[in-house]
mmCIF file of C-alpha atoms in Angstrom:
data_model
loop_
_atom_site.group_PDB
_atom_site.id
_atom_site.type_symbol
_atom_site.label_atom_id
_atom_site.label_comp_id
_atom_site.label_asym_id
_atom_site.label_seq_id
_atom_site.Cartn_x
_atom_site.Cartn_y
_atom_site.Cartn_z
ATOM 1 C CA GLN A 30 8.941 -5.006 7.174
ATOM 2 C CA VAL A 31 6.186 -6.085 4.814
ATOM 3 C CA GLN A 32 4.807 -3.015 3.110
ATOM 4 C CA LEU A 33 2.708 -1.877 0.201
ATOM 5 C CA VAL A 34 3.054 1.697 -1.056
ATOM 6 C CA GLN A 35 0.573 3.149 -3.504
ATOM 7 C CA SER A 36 0.793 6.092 -5.850
ATOM 8 C CA GLY A 37 -0.616 9.486 -5.001
ATOM 9 C CA PRO A 38 -4.072 11.003 -5.385
ATOM 10 C CA GLU A 39 -5.602 11.476 -8.806
ATOM 11 C CA VAL A 40 -8.228 13.813 -10.222
ATOM 12 C CA LYS A 41 -9.792 12.718 -13.485
ATOM 13 C CA LYS A 42 -12.571 13.861 -15.782
ATOM 14 C CA PRO A 43 -15.502 11.596 -16.626
ATOM 15 C CA GLY A 44 -14.617 9.220 -19.422
ATOM 16 C CA ALA A 45 -10.903 9.228 -18.633
ATOM 17 C CA SER A 46 -8.788 6.388 -17.248
ATOM 18 C CA VAL A 47 -6.731 6.137 -14.104
ATOM 19 C CA LYS A 48 -3.817 3.848 -13.304
ATOM 20 C CA VAL A 49 -2.848 3.257 -9.679
ATOM 21 C CA SER A 50 0.392 1.564 -8.688
ATOM 22 C CA CYS A 51 1.197 -0.536 -5.632
ATOM 23 C CA LYS A 52 4.840 -1.253 -4.799
ATOM 24 C CA ALA A 53 5.600 -4.172 -2.506
ATOM 25 C CA SER A 54 8.578 -4.614 -0.248
ATOM 26 C CA GLY A 55 9.691 -6.835 2.617
ATOM 27 C CA TYR A 56 8.482 -10.102 1.121
ATOM 28 C CA SER A 57 8.645 -12.106 -2.100
ATOM 29 C CA PHE A 58 6.311 -10.220 -4.447
ATOM 30 C CA ASN A 59 5.787 -13.265 -6.672
ATOM 31 C CA ASP A 60 4.454 -15.387 -3.819
ATOM 32 C CA HIS A 61 1.288 -13.519 -2.863
ATOM 33 C CA TYR A 62 -1.678 -12.442 -4.935
ATOM 34 C CA ILE A 63 -2.603 -8.761 -4.818
ATOM 35 C CA HIS A 64 -6.220 -7.679 -4.361
ATOM 36 C CA TRP A 65 -7.768 -4.339 -5.210
ATOM 37 C CA VAL A 66 -10.596 -3.010 -3.040
ATOM 38 C CA ARG A 67 -12.312 0.350 -3.211
ATOM 39 C CA GLN A 68 -14.292 2.463 -0.776
ATOM 40 C CA ALA A 69 -16.560 5.277 -1.885
ATOM 41 C CA PRO A 70 -16.845 8.258 0.483
ATOM 42 C CA GLY A 71 -18.645 7.239 3.662
ATOM 43 C CA GLN A 72 -19.359 3.783 2.265
ATOM 44 C CA GLY A 73 -18.219 0.217 2.787
ATOM 45 C CA LEU A 74 -15.612 -1.920 1.066
ATOM 46 C CA GLU A 75 -15.972 -3.291 -2.460
ATOM 47 C CA TRP A 76 -13.688 -5.979 -3.906
ATOM 48 C CA MET A 77 -12.597 -5.352 -7.498
ATOM 49 C CA GLY A 78 -10.385 -8.337 -8.247
ATOM 50 C CA TRP A 79 -6.983 -9.918 -7.819
ATOM 51 C CA ILE A 80 -3.824 -10.512 -9.772
ATOM 52 C CA ASN A 81 -1.259 -13.272 -9.450
ATOM 53 C CA PRO A 82 1.941 -11.255 -9.815
ATOM 54 C CA SER A 83 4.091 -14.117 -11.042
ATOM 55 C CA SER A 84 1.758 -15.455 -13.752
ATOM 56 C CA GLY A 85 -0.187 -12.280 -14.502
ATOM 57 C CA GLY A 86 -3.408 -14.210 -14.077
ATOM 58 C CA THR A 87 -6.367 -12.132 -12.971
ATOM 59 C CA ASN A 88 -9.880 -12.509 -11.641
ATOM 60 C CA TYR A 89 -12.210 -9.529 -11.749
ATOM 61 C CA ALA A 90 -15.554 -8.872 -10.134
ATOM 62 C CA GLN A 91 -18.277 -8.992 -12.766
ATOM 63 C CA LYS A 92 -19.175 -5.380 -12.034
ATOM 64 C CA PHE A 93 -15.786 -4.166 -13.284
ATOM 65 C CA ARG A 94 -15.117 -6.549 -16.175
ATOM 66 C CA GLY A 95 -14.451 -4.629 -19.347
ATOM 67 C CA ARG A 96 -13.344 -1.516 -17.450
ATOM 68 C CA VAL A 97 -10.601 -2.751 -15.140
ATOM 69 C CA THR A 98 -7.162 -4.095 -15.991
ATOM 70 C CA MET A 99 -4.765 -5.396 -13.362
ATOM 71 C CA THR A 100 -1.128 -5.930 -14.264
ATOM 72 C CA SER A 101 2.173 -6.488 -12.527
ATOM 73 C CA ASP A 102 5.862 -5.862 -13.121
ATOM 74 C CA THR A 103 7.846 -8.378 -11.117
ATOM 75 C CA SER A 104 11.143 -6.633 -11.906
ATOM 76 C CA ILE A 105 10.097 -3.730 -9.675
ATOM 77 C CA SER A 106 7.667 -5.605 -7.390
ATOM 78 C CA THR A 107 4.781 -3.410 -8.453
ATOM 79 C CA ALA A 108 1.147 -4.114 -9.220
ATOM 80 C CA TYR A 109 -1.127 -1.808 -11.177
ATOM 81 C CA MET A 110 -4.852 -1.275 -11.428
ATOM 82 C CA GLU A 111 -6.241 0.683 -14.367
ATOM 83 C CA LEU A 112 -9.895 1.703 -14.468
ATOM 84 C CA SER A 113 -11.290 3.189 -17.656
ATOM 85 C CA SER A 114 -14.430 5.079 -18.676
ATOM 86 C CA LEU A 115 -14.505 6.773 -15.308
ATOM 87 C CA ARG A 116 -17.796 8.033 -13.902
ATOM 88 C CA SER A 117 -18.533 10.218 -10.917
ATOM 89 C CA ASP A 118 -19.488 7.153 -8.879
ATOM 90 C CA ASP A 119 -15.965 5.799 -9.315
ATOM 91 C CA THR A 120 -14.830 8.491 -6.892
ATOM 92 C CA ALA A 121 -13.353 6.448 -4.067
ATOM 93 C CA VAL A 122 -10.265 5.415 -2.165
ATOM 94 C CA TYR A 123 -8.621 2.498 -3.939
ATOM 95 C CA PHE A 124 -6.661 0.054 -1.803
ATOM 96 C CA CYS A 125 -4.219 -2.631 -2.801
ATOM 97 C CA ALA A 126 -3.935 -5.496 -0.332
ATOM 98 C CA ARG A 127 -1.802 -8.611 -0.110
ATOM 99 C CA ASP A 128 -3.440 -11.988 -0.043
ATOM 100 C CA GLY A 129 -2.629 -13.669 3.254
ATOM 101 C CA SER A 130 -1.123 -16.840 1.831
ATOM 102 C CA GLU A 131 0.936 -18.162 -1.028
ATOM 103 C CA TYR A 132 -2.052 -20.342 -1.922
ATOM 104 C CA LEU A 133 -4.826 -17.797 -2.560
ATOM 105 C CA PHE A 134 -6.150 -17.399 0.942
ATOM 106 C CA LEU A 135 -8.717 -14.828 -0.163
ATOM 107 C CA TYR A 136 -8.264 -12.864 3.057
ATOM 108 C CA MET A 137 -6.131 -9.733 2.964
ATOM 109 C CA ASP A 138 -3.399 -9.368 5.568
ATOM 110 C CA VAL A 139 -1.424 -6.297 4.466
ATOM 111 C CA TRP A 140 -2.939 -3.124 3.063
ATOM 112 C CA ASP A 141 -1.650 0.239 1.983
ATOM 113 C CA LYS A 142 -3.466 3.384 3.127
ATOM 114 C CA GLY A 143 -5.072 3.820 -0.280
ATOM 115 C CA THR A 144 -5.152 6.159 -3.256
ATOM 116 C CA THR A 145 -7.905 8.733 -3.553
ATOM 117 C CA VAL A 146 -9.355 8.965 -7.053
ATOM 118 C CA THR A 147 -11.720 11.840 -7.689
ATOM 119 C CA VAL A 148 -13.787 11.928 -10.858
ATOM 120 C CA SER A 149 -15.166 15.362 -11.585
ATOM 121 C CA SER A 150 -15.813 17.549 -14.569
ATOM 122 C CA GLU B 11 -23.620 -13.157 -4.900
ATOM 123 C CA ILE B 12 -23.522 -13.690 -1.152
ATOM 124 C CA VAL B 13 -24.848 -10.759 0.851
ATOM 125 C CA LEU B 14 -23.471 -10.150 4.328
ATOM 126 C CA THR B 15 -25.656 -8.190 6.739
ATOM 127 C CA GLN B 16 -24.016 -6.701 9.804
ATOM 128 C CA SER B 17 -25.800 -5.603 12.934
ATOM 129 C CA PRO B 18 -26.135 -3.330 14.680
ATOM 130 C CA ALA B 19 -25.070 -0.510 12.395
ATOM 131 C CA ILE B 20 -23.836 1.455 15.403
ATOM 132 C CA LEU B 21 -22.844 0.125 18.813
ATOM 133 C CA SER B 22 -22.396 2.671 21.599
ATOM 134 C CA LEU B 23 -20.323 1.342 24.466
ATOM 135 C CA SER B 24 -17.896 2.510 27.136
ATOM 136 C CA PRO B 25 -14.260 1.431 27.511
ATOM 137 C CA GLY B 26 -14.059 -1.812 29.439
ATOM 138 C CA GLU B 27 -17.411 -3.069 28.189
ATOM 139 C CA ARG B 28 -17.921 -6.151 26.050
ATOM 140 C CA ALA B 29 -18.772 -5.665 22.368
ATOM 141 C CA THR B 30 -20.715 -8.236 20.380
ATOM 142 C CA LEU B 31 -20.978 -7.679 16.617
ATOM 143 C CA SER B 32 -23.042 -9.829 14.269
ATOM 144 C CA CYS B 33 -22.625 -10.804 10.625
ATOM 145 C CA ARG B 34 -25.264 -12.845 8.827
ATOM 146 C CA ALA B 35 -24.763 -14.411 5.390
ATOM 147 C CA SER B 36 -27.500 -14.809 2.794
ATOM 148 C CA GLN B 37 -26.527 -18.474 2.401
ATOM 149 C CA SER B 38 -24.204 -20.862 4.154
ATOM 150 C CA ILE B 39 -20.531 -19.934 3.917
ATOM 151 C CA SER B 40 -19.193 -22.646 6.219
ATOM 152 C CA SER B 41 -16.395 -20.934 8.188
ATOM 153 C CA TYR B 42 -15.088 -18.823 5.312
ATOM 154 C CA LEU B 43 -15.398 -15.486 7.045
ATOM 155 C CA ALA B 44 -12.978 -12.766 8.089
ATOM 156 C CA TRP B 45 -13.275 -9.658 10.233
ATOM 157 C CA TYR B 46 -11.456 -6.368 9.629
ATOM 158 C CA GLN B 47 -11.103 -3.213 11.694
ATOM 159 C CA GLN B 48 -10.909 0.191 10.028
ATOM 160 C CA LYS B 49 -10.158 3.499 11.716
ATOM 161 C CA PRO B 50 -10.841 6.865 10.045
ATOM 162 C CA GLY B 51 -8.388 7.631 7.282
ATOM 163 C CA GLN B 52 -6.705 4.245 7.598
ATOM 164 C CA ALA B 53 -6.704 0.990 5.708
ATOM 165 C CA PRO B 54 -8.584 -2.018 7.053
ATOM 166 C CA ARG B 55 -6.682 -4.393 9.331
ATOM 167 C CA LEU B 56 -7.276 -8.134 9.329
ATOM 168 C CA LEU B 57 -8.389 -9.306 12.770
ATOM 169 C CA ILE B 58 -9.919 -12.762 12.329
ATOM 170 C CA TYR B 59 -9.891 -15.260 9.460
ATOM 171 C CA ALA B 60 -11.675 -18.563 8.947
ATOM 172 C CA ALA B 61 -14.301 -17.370 11.437
ATOM 173 C CA SER B 62 -12.267 -17.889 14.591
ATOM 174 C CA ASN B 63 -8.533 -17.574 13.936
ATOM 175 C CA ARG B 64 -6.784 -14.434 15.122
ATOM 176 C CA ALA B 65 -4.422 -12.868 12.606
ATOM 177 C CA THR B 66 -0.814 -12.241 13.542
ATOM 178 C CA GLY B 67 -0.405 -9.680 16.300
ATOM 179 C CA ILE B 68 -4.093 -9.362 17.133
ATOM 180 C CA PRO B 69 -4.789 -9.150 20.885
ATOM 181 C CA ALA B 70 -6.591 -11.981 22.616
ATOM 182 C CA ARG B 71 -9.521 -9.719 23.548
ATOM 183 C CA PHE B 72 -10.708 -10.156 19.945
ATOM 184 C CA SER B 73 -12.466 -13.431 19.223
ATOM 185 C CA GLY B 74 -14.615 -14.757 16.415
ATOM 186 C CA SER B 75 -17.193 -17.509 16.336
ATOM 187 C CA GLY B 76 -19.894 -18.988 14.160
ATOM 188 C CA SER B 77 -20.393 -21.061 11.060
ATOM 189 C CA GLY B 78 -22.961 -21.472 8.337
ATOM 190 C CA THR B 79 -24.823 -18.189 8.172
ATOM 191 C CA ASP B 80 -24.352 -16.574 11.591
ATOM 192 C CA PHE B 81 -21.099 -15.148 12.878
ATOM 193 C CA THR B 82 -20.016 -13.063 15.845
ATOM 194 C CA LEU B 83 -17.023 -10.883 16.603
ATOM 195 C CA THR B 84 -16.541 -10.319 20.323
ATOM 196 C CA ILE B 85 -14.262 -7.761 21.935
ATOM 197 C CA SER B 86 -14.098 -8.875 25.546
ATOM 198 C CA SER B 87 -13.164 -5.532 27.086
ATOM 199 C CA LEU B 88 -13.020 -2.448 24.905
ATOM 200 C CA GLU B 89 -9.805 -0.482 24.849
ATOM 201 C CA PRO B 90 -9.790 3.164 23.658
ATOM 202 C CA GLU B 91 -8.081 2.119 20.400
ATOM 203 C CA ASP B 92 -10.865 -0.360 19.575
ATOM 204 C CA PHE B 93 -13.411 2.295 18.676
ATOM 205 C CA ALA B 94 -13.617 1.898 14.916
ATOM 206 C CA VAL B 95 -15.670 0.371 12.119
ATOM 207 C CA TYR B 96 -15.677 -3.398 11.736
ATOM 208 C CA TYR B 97 -16.364 -5.283 8.511
ATOM 209 C CA CYS B 98 -16.937 -8.945 7.812
ATOM 210 C CA GLN B 99 -15.884 -10.533 4.497
ATOM 211 C CA GLN B 100 -16.696 -13.897 2.933
ATOM 212 C CA ARG B 101 -14.629 -16.061 0.617
ATOM 213 C CA ALA B 102 -16.899 -19.074 0.329
ATOM 214 C CA ASN B 103 -18.554 -18.238 -2.956
ATOM 215 C CA TRP B 104 -16.608 -16.009 -5.300
ATOM 216 C CA PRO B 105 -16.173 -14.008 -7.368
ATOM 217 C CA PRO B 106 -16.971 -11.656 -5.975
ATOM 218 C CA LEU B 107 -15.526 -11.574 -2.516
ATOM 219 C CA THR B 108 -18.063 -9.574 -0.549
ATOM 220 C CA PHE B 109 -18.033 -7.433 2.559
ATOM 221 C CA GLY B 110 -20.717 -6.548 5.032
ATOM 222 C CA GLY B 111 -21.896 -2.980 5.426
ATOM 223 C CA GLY B 112 -19.964 -2.465 8.648
ATOM 224 C CA THR B 113 -20.634 -1.868 12.335
ATOM 225 C CA LYS B 114 -19.359 1.305 13.941
ATOM 226 C CA VAL B 115 -18.299 0.894 17.556
ATOM 227 C CA GLU B 116 -18.465 4.328 19.132
ATOM 228 C CA ILE B 117 -17.763 5.697 22.574
ATOM 229 C CA LYS B 118 -20.872 6.095 24.693
#
């Protein structure tokens, strides 16, 4: 079945970087963009950007430009999201989600359960 | 950036009742709106896309309507598993894609 599986929880100090992975299975990884969305504790959903796995093209929310890097490795059907210069307000659950179409649908039809990133000194 | 405002913040209803959730956009977004359901500790699940189209496997008791700036998600008869938080999301004007603040449907 179609599935995304993310890496495990992370604890980082302020100023550090974190890299979260998202491994896809059950479909053609190259054919669907991958979005990254985060959710701070008790808060709503915040879109961070997307990556086109086959071309490596990206589009980031302005808020994260300069701090976020999204990459992909098609040989292992895995997408990555790296966030640098971490602050305490980056503490959140980070989700990867599949775009719902091969043509950049911009709705997200498959999600993993998320990776908790805690930023604390 | 398009702001989505959801109301009410909390909706207290009993199983079997009808739920009506609202999402209002700060400017017209045509029909470029989706609805997601999120249960505690879980990822969001896509329910409705393009304002009124049910996603694969979503029960018929979920329906979406609206266009322009005003949208509604209706659950015709609440099942126990429907008590959750619901988010709307727009894709009309991006980046960024934006989400509403959510409506929690709780058991009365």
